PDB file of N, CA and C in Angstrom:
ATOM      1  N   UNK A   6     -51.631  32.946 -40.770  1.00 53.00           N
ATOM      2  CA  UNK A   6     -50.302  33.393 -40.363  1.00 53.00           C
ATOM      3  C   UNK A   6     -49.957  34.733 -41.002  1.00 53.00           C
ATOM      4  N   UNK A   7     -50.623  35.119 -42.312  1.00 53.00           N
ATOM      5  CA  UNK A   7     -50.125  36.240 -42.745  1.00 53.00           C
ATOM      6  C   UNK A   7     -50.641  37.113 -42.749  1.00 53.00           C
ATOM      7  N   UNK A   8     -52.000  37.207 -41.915  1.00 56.00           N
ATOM      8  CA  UNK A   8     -52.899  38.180 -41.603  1.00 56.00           C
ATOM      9  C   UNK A   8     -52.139  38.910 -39.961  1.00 56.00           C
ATOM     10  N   UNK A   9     -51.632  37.733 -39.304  1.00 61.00           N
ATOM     11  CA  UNK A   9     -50.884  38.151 -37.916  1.00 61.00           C
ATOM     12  C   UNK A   9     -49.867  39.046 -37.866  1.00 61.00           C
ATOM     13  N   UNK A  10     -48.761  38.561 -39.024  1.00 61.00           N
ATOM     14  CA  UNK A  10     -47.715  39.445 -39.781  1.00 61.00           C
ATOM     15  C   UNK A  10     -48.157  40.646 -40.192  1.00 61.00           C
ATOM     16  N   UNK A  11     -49.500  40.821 -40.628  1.00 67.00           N
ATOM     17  CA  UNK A  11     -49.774  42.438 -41.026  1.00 67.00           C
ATOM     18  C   UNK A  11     -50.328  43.228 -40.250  1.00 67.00           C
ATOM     19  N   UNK A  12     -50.958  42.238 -38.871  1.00 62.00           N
ATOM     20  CA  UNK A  12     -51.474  43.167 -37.926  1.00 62.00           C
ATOM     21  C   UNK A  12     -50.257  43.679 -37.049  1.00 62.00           C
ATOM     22  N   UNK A  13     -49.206  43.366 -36.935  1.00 66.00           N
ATOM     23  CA  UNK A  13     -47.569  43.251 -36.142  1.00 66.00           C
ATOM     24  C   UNK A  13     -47.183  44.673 -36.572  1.00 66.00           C
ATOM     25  N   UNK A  14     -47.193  44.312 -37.962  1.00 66.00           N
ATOM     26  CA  UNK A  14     -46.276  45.257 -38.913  1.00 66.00           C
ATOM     27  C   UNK A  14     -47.050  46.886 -38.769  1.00 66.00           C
ATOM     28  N   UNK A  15     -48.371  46.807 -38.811  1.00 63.00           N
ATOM     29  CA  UNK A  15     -49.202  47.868 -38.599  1.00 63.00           C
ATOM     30  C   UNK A  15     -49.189  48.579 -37.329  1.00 63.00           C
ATOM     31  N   UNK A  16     -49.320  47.651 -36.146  1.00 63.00           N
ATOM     32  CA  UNK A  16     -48.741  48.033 -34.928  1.00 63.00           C
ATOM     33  C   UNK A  16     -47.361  48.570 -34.644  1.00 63.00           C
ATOM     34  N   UNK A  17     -46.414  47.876 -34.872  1.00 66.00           N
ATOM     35  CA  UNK A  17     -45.073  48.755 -35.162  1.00 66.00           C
ATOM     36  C   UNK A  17     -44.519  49.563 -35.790  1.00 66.00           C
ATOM     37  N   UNK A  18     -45.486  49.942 -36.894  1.00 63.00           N
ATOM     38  CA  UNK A  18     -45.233  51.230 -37.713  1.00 63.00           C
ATOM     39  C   UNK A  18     -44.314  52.391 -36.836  1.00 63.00           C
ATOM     40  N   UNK A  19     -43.697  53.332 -37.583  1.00 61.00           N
ATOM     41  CA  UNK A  19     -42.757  54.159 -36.606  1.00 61.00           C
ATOM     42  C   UNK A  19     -43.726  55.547 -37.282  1.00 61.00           C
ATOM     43  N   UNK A  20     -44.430  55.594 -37.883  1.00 63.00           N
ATOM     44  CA  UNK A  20     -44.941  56.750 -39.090  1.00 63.00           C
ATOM     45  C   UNK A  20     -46.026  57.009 -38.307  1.00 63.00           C
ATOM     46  N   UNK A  21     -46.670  56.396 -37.385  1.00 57.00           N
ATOM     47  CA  UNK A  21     -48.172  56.860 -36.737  1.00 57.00           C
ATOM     48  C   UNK A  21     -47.745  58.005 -35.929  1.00 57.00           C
ATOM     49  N   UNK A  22     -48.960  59.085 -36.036  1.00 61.00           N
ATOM     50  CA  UNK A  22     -48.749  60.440 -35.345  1.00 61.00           C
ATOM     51  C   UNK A  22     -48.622  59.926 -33.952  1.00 61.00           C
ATOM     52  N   UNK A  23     -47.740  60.780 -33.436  1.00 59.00           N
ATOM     53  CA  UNK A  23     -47.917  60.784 -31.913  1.00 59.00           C
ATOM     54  C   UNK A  23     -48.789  61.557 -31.483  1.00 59.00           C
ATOM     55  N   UNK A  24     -49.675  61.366 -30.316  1.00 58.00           N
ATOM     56  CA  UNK A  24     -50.497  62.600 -29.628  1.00 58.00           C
ATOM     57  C   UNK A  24     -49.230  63.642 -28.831  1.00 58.00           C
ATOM     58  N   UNK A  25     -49.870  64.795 -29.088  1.00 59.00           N
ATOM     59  CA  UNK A  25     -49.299  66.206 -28.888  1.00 59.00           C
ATOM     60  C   UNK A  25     -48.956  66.203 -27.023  1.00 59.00           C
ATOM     61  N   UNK A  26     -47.548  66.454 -26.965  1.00 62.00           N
ATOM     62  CA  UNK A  26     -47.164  66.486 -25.268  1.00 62.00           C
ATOM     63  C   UNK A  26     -48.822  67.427 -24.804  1.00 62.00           C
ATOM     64  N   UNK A  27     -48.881  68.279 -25.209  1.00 59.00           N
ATOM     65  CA  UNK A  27     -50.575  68.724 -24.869  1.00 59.00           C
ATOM     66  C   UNK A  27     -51.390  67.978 -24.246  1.00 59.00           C
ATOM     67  N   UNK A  28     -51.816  67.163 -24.935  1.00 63.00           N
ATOM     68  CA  UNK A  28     -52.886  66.381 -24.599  1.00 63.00           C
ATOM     69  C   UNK A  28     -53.092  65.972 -23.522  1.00 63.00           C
ATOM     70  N   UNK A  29     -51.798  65.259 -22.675  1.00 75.00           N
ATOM     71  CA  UNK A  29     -52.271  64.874 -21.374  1.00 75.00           C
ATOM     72  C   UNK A  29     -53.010  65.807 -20.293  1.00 75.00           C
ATOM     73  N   UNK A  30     -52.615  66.794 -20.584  1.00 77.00           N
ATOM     74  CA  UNK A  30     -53.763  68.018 -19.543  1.00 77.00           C
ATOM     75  C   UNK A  30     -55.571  67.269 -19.516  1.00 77.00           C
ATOM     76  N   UNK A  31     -55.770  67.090 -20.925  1.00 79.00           N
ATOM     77  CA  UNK A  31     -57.122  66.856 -20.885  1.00 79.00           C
ATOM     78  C   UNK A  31     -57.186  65.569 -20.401  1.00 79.00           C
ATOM     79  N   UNK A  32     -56.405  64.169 -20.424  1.00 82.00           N
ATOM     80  CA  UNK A  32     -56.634  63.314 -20.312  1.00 82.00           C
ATOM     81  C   UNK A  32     -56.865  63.316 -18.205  1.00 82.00           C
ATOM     82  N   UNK A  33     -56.013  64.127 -18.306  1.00 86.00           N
ATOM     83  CA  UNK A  33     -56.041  64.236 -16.512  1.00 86.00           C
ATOM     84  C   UNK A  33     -57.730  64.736 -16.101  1.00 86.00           C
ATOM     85  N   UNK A  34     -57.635  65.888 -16.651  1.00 87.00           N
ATOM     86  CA  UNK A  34     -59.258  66.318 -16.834  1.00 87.00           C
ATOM     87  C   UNK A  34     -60.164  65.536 -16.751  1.00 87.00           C
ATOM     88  N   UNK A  35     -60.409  64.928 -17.836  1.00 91.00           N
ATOM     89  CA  UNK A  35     -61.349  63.734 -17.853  1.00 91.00           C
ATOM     90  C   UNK A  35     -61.207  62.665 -16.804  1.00 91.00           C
ATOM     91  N   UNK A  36     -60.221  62.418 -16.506  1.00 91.00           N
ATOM     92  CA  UNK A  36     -59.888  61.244 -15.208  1.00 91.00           C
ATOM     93  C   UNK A  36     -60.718  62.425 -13.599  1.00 91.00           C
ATOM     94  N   UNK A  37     -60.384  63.481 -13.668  1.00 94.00           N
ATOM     95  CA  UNK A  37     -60.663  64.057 -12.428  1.00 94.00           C
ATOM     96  C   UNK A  37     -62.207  64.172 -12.548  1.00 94.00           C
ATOM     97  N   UNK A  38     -62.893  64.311 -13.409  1.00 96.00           N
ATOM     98  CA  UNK A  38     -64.459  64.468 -14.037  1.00 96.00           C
ATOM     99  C   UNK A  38     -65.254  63.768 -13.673  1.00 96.00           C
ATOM    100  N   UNK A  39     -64.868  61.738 -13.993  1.00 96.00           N
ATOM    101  CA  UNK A  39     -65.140  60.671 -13.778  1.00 96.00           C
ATOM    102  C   UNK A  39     -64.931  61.047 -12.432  1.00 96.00           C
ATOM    103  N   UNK A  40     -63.731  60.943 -11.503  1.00 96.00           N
ATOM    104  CA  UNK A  40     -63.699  60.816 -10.339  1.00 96.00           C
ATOM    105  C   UNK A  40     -65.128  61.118  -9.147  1.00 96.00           C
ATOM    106  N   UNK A  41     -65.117  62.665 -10.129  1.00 97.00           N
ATOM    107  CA  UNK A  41     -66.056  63.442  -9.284  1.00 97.00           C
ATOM    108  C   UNK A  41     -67.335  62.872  -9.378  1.00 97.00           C
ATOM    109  N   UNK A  42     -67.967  62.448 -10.516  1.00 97.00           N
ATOM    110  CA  UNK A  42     -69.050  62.172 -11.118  1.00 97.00           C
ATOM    111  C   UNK A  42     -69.080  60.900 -10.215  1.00 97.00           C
ATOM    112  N   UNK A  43     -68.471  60.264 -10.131  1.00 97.00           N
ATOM    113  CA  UNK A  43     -68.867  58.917  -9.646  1.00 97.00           C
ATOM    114  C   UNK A  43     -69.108  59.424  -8.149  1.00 97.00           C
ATOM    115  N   UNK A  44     -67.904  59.765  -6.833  1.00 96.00           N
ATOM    116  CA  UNK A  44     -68.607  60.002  -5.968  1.00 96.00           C
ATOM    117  C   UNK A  44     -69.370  60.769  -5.770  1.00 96.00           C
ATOM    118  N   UNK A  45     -70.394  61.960  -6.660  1.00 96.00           N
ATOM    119  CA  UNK A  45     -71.261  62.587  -6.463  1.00 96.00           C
ATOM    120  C   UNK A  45     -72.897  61.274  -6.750  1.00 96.00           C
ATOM    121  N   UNK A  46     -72.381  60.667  -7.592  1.00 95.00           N
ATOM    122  CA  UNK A  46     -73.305  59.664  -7.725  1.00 95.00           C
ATOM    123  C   UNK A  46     -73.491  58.294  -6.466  1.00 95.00           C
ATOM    124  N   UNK A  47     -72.024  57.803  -6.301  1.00 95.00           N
ATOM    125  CA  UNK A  47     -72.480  57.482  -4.903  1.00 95.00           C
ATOM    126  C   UNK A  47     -72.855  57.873  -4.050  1.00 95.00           C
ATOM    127  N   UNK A  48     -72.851  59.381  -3.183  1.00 95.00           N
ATOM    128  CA  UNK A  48     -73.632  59.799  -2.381  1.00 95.00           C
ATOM    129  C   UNK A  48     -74.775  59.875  -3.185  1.00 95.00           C
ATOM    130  N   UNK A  49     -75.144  60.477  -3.689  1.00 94.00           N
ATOM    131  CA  UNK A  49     -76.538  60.299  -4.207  1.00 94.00           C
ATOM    132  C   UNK A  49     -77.621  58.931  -3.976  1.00 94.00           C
ATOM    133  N   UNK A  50     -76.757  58.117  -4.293  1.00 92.00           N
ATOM    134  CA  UNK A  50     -77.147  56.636  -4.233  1.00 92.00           C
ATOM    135  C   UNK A  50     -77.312  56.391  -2.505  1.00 92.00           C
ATOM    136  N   UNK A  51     -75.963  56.681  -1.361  1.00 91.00           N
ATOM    137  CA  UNK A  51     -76.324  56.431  -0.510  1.00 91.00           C
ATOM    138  C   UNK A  51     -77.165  56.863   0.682  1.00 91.00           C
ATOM    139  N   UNK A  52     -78.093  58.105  -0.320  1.00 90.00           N
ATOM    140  CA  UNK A  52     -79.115  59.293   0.675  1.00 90.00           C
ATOM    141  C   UNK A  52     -80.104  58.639   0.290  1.00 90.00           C
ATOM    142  N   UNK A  53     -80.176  58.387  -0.663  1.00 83.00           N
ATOM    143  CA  UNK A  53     -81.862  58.031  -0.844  1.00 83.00           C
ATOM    144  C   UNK A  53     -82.047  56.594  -0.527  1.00 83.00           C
TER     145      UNK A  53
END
């Protein structure tokens, strides 16, 4: 029970850095990357 209480308390901390309004640019990035990568890999997959 008091290991649950400290994982709570750690999670709700108010003191953890926030990531920088910035960041989401890259996170979009990376989502559009995957996108591409995958259907360049499914065609790939469905030529041969």
């Amino acid at each position: 029970m008091s290991e649950e209480i400290e994982w709570k308390r750690l999670l709700l901390r108010k003191d953890r850095p926030l990531p920088k309004p910035g960041c989401s640019w890259a996170f979009y990035l990376f989502l559009i990357l995957l996108i591409v990568y995958l259907i360049i890999s499914y065609i790939k997959f469905k030529t041969s």
